XYZ file of C-alpha atoms in Angstrom:
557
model
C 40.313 -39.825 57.088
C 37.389 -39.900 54.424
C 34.742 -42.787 54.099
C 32.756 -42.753 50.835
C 29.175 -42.146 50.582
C 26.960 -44.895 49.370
C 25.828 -42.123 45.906
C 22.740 -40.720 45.202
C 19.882 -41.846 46.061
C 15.793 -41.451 44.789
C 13.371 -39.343 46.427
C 11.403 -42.363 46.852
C 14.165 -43.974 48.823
C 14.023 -40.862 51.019
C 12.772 -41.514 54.619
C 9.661 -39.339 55.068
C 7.569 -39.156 58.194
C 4.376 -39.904 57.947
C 2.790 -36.927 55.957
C 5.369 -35.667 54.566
C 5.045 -35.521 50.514
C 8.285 -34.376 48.663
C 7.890 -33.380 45.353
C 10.099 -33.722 42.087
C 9.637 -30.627 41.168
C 11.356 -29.164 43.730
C 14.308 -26.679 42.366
C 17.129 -28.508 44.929
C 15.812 -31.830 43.964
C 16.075 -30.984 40.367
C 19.950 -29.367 41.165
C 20.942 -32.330 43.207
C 20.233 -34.751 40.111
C 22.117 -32.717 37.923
C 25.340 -32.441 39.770
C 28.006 -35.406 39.397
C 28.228 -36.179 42.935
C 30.713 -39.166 42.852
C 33.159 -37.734 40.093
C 33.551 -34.760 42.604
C 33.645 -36.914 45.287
C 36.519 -39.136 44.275
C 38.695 -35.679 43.123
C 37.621 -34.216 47.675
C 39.086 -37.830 48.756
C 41.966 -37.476 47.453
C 42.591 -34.646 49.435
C 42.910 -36.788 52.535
C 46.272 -38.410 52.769
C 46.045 -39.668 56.351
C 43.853 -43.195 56.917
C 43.729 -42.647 60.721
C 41.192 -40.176 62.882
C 38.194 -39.272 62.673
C 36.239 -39.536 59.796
C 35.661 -36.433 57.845
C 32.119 -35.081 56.621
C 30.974 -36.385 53.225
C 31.244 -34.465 50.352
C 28.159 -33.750 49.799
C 27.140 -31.981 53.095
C 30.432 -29.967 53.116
C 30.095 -28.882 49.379
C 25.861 -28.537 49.450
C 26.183 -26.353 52.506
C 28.466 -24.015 50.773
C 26.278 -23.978 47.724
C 23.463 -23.340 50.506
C 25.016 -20.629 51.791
C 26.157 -18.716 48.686
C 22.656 -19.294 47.576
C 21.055 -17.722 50.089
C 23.814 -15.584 51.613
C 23.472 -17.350 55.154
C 25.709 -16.974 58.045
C 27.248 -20.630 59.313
C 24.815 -20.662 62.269
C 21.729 -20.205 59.964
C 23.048 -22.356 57.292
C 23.232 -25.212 59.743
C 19.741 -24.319 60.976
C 18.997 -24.153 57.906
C 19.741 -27.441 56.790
C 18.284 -29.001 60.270
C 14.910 -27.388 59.081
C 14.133 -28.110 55.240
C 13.925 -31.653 54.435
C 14.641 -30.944 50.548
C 17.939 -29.238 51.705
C 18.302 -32.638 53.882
C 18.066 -34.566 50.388
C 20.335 -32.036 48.099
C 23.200 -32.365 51.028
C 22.842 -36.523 50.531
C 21.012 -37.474 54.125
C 18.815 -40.704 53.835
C 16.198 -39.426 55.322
C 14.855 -36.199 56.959
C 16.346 -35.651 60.589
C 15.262 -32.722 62.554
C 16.809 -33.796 66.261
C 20.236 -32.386 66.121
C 22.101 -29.786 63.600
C 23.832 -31.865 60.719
C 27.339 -30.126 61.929
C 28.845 -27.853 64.221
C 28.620 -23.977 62.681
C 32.481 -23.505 63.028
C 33.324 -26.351 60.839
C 31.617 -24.233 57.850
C 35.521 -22.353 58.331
C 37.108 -25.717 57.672
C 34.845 -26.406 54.489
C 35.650 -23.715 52.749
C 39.324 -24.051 53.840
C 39.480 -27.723 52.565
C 37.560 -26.735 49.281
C 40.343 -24.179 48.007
C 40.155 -22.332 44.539
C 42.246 -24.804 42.526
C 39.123 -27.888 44.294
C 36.517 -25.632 43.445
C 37.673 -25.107 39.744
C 38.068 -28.602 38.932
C 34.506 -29.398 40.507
C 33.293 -26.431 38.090
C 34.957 -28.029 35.639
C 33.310 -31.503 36.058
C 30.085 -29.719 36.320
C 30.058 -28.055 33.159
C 31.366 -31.237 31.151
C 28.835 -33.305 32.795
C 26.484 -30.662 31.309
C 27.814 -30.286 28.251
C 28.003 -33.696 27.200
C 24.192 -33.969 28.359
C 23.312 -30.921 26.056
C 25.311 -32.589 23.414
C 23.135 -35.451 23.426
C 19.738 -33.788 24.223
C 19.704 -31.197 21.809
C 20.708 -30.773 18.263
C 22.672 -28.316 17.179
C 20.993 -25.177 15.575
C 22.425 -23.212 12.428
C 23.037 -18.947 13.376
C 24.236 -17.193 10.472
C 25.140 -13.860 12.557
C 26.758 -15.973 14.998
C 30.892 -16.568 14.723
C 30.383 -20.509 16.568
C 31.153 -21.918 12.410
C 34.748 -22.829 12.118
C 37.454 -19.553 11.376
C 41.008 -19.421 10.466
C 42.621 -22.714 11.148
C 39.784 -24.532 12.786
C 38.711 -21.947 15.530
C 35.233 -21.943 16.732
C 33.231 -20.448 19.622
C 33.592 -17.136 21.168
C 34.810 -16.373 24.671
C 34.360 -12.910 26.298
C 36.459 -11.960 28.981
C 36.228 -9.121 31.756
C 37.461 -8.176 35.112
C 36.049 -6.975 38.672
C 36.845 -6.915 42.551
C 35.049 -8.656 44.981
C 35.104 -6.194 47.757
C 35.540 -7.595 51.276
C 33.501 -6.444 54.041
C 35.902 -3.619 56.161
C 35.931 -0.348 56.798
C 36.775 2.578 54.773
C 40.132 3.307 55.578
C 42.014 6.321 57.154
C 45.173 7.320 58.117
C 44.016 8.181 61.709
C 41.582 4.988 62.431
C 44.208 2.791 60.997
C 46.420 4.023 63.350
C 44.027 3.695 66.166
C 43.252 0.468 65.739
C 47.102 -0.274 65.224
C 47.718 1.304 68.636
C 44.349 -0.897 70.489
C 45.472 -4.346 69.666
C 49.337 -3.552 70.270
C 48.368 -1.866 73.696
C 45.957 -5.599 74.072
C 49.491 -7.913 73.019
C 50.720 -5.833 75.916
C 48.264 -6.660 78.373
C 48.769 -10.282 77.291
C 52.623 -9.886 78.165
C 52.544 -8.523 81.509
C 52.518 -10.638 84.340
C 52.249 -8.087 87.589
C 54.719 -10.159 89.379
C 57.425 -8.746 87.280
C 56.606 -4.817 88.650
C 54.796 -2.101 86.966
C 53.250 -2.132 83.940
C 54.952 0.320 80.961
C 53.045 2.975 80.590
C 51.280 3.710 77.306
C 48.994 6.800 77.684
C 46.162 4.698 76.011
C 43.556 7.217 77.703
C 45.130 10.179 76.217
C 45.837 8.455 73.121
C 41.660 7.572 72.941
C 41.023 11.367 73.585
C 42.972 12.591 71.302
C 41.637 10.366 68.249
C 37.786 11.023 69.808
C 38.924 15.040 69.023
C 40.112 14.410 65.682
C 37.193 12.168 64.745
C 34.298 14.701 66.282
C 35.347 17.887 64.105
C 32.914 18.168 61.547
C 35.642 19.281 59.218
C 39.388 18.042 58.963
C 41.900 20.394 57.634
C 45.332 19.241 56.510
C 47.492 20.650 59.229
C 44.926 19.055 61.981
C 45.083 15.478 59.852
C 48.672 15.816 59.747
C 48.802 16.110 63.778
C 46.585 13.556 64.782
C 48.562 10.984 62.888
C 51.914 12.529 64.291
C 50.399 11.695 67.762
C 48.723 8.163 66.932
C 52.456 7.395 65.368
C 54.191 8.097 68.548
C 51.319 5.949 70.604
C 52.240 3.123 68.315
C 55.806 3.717 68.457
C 55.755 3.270 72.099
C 53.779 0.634 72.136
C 55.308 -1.530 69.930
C 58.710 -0.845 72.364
C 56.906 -2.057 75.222
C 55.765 -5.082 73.702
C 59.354 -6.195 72.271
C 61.186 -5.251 75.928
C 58.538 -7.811 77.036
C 59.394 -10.118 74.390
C 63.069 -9.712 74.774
C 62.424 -11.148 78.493
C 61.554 -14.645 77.384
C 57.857 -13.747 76.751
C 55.817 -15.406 74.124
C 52.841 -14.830 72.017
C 50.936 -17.610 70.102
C 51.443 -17.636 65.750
C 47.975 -16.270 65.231
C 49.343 -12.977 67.989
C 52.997 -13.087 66.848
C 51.155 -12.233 62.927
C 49.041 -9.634 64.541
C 52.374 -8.194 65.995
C 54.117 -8.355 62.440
C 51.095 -6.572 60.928
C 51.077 -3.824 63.530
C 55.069 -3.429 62.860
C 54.102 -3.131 58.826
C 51.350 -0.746 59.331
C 53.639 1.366 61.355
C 56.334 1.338 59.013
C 54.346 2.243 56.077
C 52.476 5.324 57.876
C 55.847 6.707 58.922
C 57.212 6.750 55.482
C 54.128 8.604 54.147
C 54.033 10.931 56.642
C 58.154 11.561 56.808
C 57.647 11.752 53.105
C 54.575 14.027 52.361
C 53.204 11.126 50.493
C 49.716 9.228 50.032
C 51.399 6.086 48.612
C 53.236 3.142 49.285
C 54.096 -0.082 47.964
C 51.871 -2.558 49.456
C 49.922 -0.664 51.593
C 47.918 -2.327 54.671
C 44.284 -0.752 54.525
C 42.895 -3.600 57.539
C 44.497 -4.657 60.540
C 42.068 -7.789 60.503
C 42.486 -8.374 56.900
C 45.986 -7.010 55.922
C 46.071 -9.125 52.813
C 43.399 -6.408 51.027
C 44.817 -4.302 49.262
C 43.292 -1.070 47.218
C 41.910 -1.444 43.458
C 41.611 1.531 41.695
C 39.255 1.057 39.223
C 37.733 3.988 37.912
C 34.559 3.385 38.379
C 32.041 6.124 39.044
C 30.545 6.221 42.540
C 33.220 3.815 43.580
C 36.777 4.710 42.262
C 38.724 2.387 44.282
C 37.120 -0.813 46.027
C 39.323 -2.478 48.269
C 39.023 -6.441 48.178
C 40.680 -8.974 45.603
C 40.410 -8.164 41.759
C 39.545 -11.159 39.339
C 39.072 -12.241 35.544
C 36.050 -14.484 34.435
C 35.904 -15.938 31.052
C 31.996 -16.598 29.437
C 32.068 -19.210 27.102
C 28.660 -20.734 25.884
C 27.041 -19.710 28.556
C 29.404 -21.553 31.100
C 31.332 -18.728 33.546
C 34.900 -20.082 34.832
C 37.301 -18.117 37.136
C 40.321 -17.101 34.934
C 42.614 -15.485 37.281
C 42.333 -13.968 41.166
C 44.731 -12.162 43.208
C 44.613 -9.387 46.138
C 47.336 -7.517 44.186
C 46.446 -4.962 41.262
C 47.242 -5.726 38.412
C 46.880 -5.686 34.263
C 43.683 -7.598 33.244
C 45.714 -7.294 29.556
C 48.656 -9.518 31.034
C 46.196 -12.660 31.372
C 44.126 -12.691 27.730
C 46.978 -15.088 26.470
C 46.802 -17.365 29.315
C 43.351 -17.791 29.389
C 43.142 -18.286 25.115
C 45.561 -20.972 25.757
C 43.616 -22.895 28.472
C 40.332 -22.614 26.122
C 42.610 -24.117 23.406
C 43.327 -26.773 26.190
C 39.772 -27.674 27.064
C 38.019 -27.353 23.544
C 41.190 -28.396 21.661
C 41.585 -24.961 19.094
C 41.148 -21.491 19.531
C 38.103 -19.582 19.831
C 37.251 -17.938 16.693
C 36.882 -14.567 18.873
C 37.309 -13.222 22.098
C 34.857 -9.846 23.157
C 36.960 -7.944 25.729
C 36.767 -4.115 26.545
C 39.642 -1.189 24.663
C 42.024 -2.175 27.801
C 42.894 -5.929 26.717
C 43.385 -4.126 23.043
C 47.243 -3.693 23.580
C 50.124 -4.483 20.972
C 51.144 -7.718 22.523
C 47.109 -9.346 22.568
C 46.489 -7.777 19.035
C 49.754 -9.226 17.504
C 48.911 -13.012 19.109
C 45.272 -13.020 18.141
C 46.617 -11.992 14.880
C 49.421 -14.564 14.466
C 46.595 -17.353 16.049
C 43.170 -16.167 13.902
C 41.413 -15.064 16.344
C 39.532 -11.730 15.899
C 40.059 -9.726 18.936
C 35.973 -6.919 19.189
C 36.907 -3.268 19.446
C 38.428 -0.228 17.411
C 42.350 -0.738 16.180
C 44.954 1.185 18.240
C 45.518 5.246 17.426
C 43.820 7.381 15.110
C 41.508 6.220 12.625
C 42.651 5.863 8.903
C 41.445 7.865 6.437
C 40.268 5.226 4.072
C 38.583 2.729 6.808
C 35.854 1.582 6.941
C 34.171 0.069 10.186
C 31.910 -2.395 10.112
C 29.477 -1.046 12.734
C 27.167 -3.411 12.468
C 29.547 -6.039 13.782
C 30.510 -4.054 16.793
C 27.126 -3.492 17.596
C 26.859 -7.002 17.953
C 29.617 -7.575 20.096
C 29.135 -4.879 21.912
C 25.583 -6.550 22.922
C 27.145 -10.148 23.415
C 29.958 -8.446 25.661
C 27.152 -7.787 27.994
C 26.533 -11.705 29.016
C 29.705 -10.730 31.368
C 28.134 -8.193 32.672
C 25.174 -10.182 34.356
C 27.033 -12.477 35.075
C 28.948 -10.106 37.209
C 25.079 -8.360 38.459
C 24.519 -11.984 39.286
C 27.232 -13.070 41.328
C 27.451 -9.788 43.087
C 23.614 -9.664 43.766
C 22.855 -13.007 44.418
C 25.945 -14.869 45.200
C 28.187 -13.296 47.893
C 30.608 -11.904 45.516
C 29.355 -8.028 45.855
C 30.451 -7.829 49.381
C 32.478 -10.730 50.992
C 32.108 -11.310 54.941
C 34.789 -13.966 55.045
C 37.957 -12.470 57.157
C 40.453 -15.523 55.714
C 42.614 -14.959 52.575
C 41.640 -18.673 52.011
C 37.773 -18.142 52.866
C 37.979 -15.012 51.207
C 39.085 -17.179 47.755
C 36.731 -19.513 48.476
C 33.669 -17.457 48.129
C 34.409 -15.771 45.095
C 34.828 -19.543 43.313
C 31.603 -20.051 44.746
C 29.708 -17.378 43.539
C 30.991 -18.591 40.116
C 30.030 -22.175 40.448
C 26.798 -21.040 41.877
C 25.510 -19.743 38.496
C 26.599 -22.813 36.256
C 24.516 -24.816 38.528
C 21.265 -21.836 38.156
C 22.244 -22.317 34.030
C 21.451 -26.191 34.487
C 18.489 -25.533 36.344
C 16.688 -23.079 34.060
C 17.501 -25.119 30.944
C 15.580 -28.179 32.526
C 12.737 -26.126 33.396
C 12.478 -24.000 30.058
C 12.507 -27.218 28.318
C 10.249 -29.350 30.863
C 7.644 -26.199 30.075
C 7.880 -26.279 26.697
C 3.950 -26.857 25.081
C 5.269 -29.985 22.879
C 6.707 -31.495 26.221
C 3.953 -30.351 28.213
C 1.011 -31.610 26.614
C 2.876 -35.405 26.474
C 3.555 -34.936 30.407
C -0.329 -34.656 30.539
C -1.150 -37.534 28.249
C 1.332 -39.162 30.825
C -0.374 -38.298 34.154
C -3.768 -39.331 32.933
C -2.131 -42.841 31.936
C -0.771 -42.789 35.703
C -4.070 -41.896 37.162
C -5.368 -45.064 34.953
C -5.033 -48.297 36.052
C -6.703 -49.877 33.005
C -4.123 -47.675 31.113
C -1.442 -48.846 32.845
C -2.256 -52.142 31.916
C -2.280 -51.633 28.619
C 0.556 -49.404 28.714
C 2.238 -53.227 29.917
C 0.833 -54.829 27.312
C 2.288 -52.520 24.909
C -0.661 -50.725 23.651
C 0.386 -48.110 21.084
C -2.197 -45.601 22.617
C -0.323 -45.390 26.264
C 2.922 -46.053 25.144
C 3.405 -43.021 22.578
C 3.107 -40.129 25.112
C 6.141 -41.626 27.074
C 7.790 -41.639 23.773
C 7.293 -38.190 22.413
C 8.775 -37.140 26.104
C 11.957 -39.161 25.512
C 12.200 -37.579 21.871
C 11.354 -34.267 23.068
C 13.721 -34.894 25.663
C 17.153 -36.353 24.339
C 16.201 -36.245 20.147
C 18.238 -39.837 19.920
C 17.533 -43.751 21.117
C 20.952 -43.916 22.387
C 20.423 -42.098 25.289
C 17.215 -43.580 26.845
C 18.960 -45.265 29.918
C 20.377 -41.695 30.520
C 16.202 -40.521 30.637
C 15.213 -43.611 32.371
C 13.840 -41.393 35.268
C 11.575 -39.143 33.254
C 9.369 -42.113 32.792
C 8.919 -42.446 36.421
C 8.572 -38.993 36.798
C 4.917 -39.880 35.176
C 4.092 -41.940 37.943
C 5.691 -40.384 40.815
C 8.456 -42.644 41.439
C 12.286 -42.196 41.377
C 14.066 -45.515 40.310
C 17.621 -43.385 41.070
C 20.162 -40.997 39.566
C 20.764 -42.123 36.097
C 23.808 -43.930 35.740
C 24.216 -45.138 38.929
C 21.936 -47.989 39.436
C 18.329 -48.335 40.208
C 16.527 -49.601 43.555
C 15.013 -53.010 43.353
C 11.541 -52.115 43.984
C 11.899 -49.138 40.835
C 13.119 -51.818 38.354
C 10.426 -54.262 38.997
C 7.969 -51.771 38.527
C 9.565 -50.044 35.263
C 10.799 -53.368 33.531
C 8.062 -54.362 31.167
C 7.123 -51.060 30.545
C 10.289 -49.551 29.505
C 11.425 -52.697 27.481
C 8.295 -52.074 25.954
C 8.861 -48.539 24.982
C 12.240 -49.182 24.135
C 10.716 -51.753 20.812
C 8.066 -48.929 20.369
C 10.818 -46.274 20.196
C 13.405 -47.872 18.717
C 11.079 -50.351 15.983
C 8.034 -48.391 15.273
C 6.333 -51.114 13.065
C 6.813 -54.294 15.978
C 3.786 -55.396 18.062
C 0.443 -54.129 17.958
């Protein structure tokens, strides 16, 4: 069951002991206000069907201490800690007030978080986010004129430029081979057995698990591993396994029973056995589908080419960069084509933006017969060299790929970013849910940094700035103040220039409401959703004020 929340609320509404001084300009009180908390919230409550039980944790906790975490790269304990600790994390995860006697959830439901907020939750909550944004940049700024740039309007009405690349997200396991595979394989089936036996049925079936362990302890300590000694340790750890894995289904056959989570275990162990005989029956290093972790046996290898790293084992994705805004195209554990998806993802840009990009920058692999001929047939001009051997009387335009080549690179930090900063460079999660989970999140997480830094490069702009000043000596006034009620066109005008600075139109001055009492260091409320009673007494005159002086330059004094 899920109970709303009662919606943002100011920083002056936030219960402070005595002491305590929270400021504005504080990076998750400035990210809090520019996420859409109850348009996400009503798309999480949906997700609970049932109206009986407990009630679940609000979306704002569960969804700010994921953001917390792929922030910071904290494990659940810490992140929990975490959140007990900082009072401005208290306020970005929706508390009233700061609480420091007890955590603000058990650790282990940090699992059920990111289990409840799957891949297709997360990318509608990214969506939300970057329309919300959008539509506020849309109304803040005006749009700027770029000659070089390809945004005007193309063939048949397509604008904007989308650049595409893929990567894997590598999960956290060990390298794996042949002979520790096995090893492991043989451990957990000789543990199901263990679980099995009951020694009032007799004698246990004996496994040779201490000559097994010796035997992979003499492989494993030669400094150097021939083929012929490879070849005979996994020949041995096979026929551990093979015994095993007998032993456990005579127990079974009995009337025995494991639990789901051991009968899986069992079916991986079966797999990994299967797949190692065929390679080594065959002479072969492949197989379809091949297990590289008993914990994780959804990972599969990625060969990517890459120097230092050739293969990375973890699940491979496509991003798509578009204005700035990063959205998860396409994920899977599988390898696969990046080429395949370019259509797919062209069509869901034409979706959201309503036509074609004018453009798409994308490496030589996407540049196949089948992209080339639809970009063709659709306008859009596809960056890179054309397919086989030059022509004799072409001429490149190497200027232009210069230029793409350096506007390609956005996807590249974006990629640094999220696998620096955001969890996506080596993923801890052991779920193939948890494991999608974080790699959405370490593509929200850099929307929400874009938001961020545009608010602060414009807050610290000089033409901003030096109205922000004029504003905190009117504050610091109380004579100033009262003529700033009065209407005075002295005190009123630096509060204007910020709203101008700020949004460049009238029509959106309810939407800036709270800059104003940024000046005197009180927050009527998030914009949009109503303001406290004590904020609108304070702000009515004043603003109403400022609103004639804005909007009717020439009334009053």
């Amino acid at each position: 069951m899920y109970r709303y929340s009662n919606g943002q609320i100011g920083l002056a509404d936030f219960k402070q002991p005595v002491g305590m001084n929270l400021k504005e300009s504080n990076r998750w009180v400035k990210k809090a206000q520019t996420i859409p908390w109850l348009e996400i919230e009503k798309r999480y409550a949906a997700l609970f069907t049932n109206r009986k039980g407990n009630v679940a944790k609000p979306l704002r906790l569960a969804l700010g201490a994921c953001i917390i975490q792929a922030e910071y790269g904290y494990s659940d304990e810490e992140t929990a800690l975490q959140i007990q600790e900082n009072p401005y994390l208290q306020y970005f995860c929706g508390y009233p007030g700061y609480d420091d006697e007890k955590l603000p959830f058990d650790p282990s439901l940090m699992v059920y978080f990111r289990k409840r907020l799957t891949p297709e939750v997360l990318g509608e909550i990214n969506e939300i986010i970057i329309q919300d944004a959008k539509e506020r940049q849309e109304k803040e700024t005006e749009a700027k004129d770029d000659d070089d740039s390809d945004d005007h309007p193309g063939a048949g009405g397509n604008r904007g430029t989308m650049i595409v690349d893929a990567t894997c997200a590598p999960s956290n396991i060990r390298y794996p081979q042949d002979v520790s595979l096995l090893n492991e394989a043989r451990e957990n089936a000789e543990n199901l057995l263990d679980v099995l036996h009951d020694p009032a049925n007799g004698k246990k079936p004996r496994t040779y698990r201490k000559r097994a362990r010796k035997d992979y302890l003499k492989y494993t300590r030669c400094r150097k591993h021939t083929v012929k000694m490879t070849r005979k340790a996994i020949g041995k750890q096979l026929t551990y396994l093979r015994r095993d894995l007998d032993a456990v289904d005579g127990k079974l056959s009995l009337g025995k029973s494991l639990t789901t989570r051991q009968m899986e275990r069992l079916d991986t162990l079966r797999t990994i056995y299967e797949q190692q005989k065929y390679m080594y029956d065959n002479h072969t290093h492949s197989v379809p589908d091949r297990i590289v972790s008993v914990s994780q046996p959804f990972v599969r290898p990625i060969v990517r080419g890459k120097a230092g790293k050739p293969v990375e084992f973890g699940a491979k994705l496509d991003i798509s960069v578009v204005d700035g805004w990063t959205r998860l195209e396409f994920c899977s554990f599988d390898a696969y084509n990046e080429a395949g998806n370019l259509q797919e993802m062209a069509e869901r840009f034409r979706e959201r933006e309503g036509h074609y990009p004018s453009r798409i920058l994308a490496d030589k692999i996407y540049r196949n017969r089948e992209n080339l001929n639809y970009c063709r047939e659709h306008g859009i001009r596809l960056s890179g060299p054309a397919l086989g051997r030059p022509k004799k009387d072409e001429t490149r335009d190497k200027a232009q790929d210069y230029r793409d080549e350096c506007e390609r690179v956005e996807v590249e930090r974006r990629f640094s970013l999220a696998k620096r900063k955001c969890g996506m460079g080596l993923v801890t999660a052991k779920l193939r849910e948890t494991v999608a989970h974080v790699i959405v999140m370490s593509v929200l997480v850099p929307n929400l940094r874009k938001i961020q830094r545009a608010i602060l490069r414009l807050l610290t702009s000089p033409f901003i700035q030096t109205a922000l000043i004029d504003c905190q000596l009117i504050r610091n006034s109380s004579s100033a103040k009262k003529h700033l009620q009065t209407g005075s066109r002295k005190y009123c005008n630096p509060v204007i220039t910020v709203l101008k600075g700020i949004s460049g139109s009238p029509n959106v001055f309810r939407k800036y409401l709270h800059l104003i009492c940024i000046c005197w260091g009180i927050w009527p409320g998030n914009p949009g959703h109503g303001t406290t009673a004590r904020s609108a007494k304070i702000f009515t005159v004043p603003c109403g004020i400022i609103w004639m002086r804005w909007t009717r330059p020439g009334c009053g004094r």
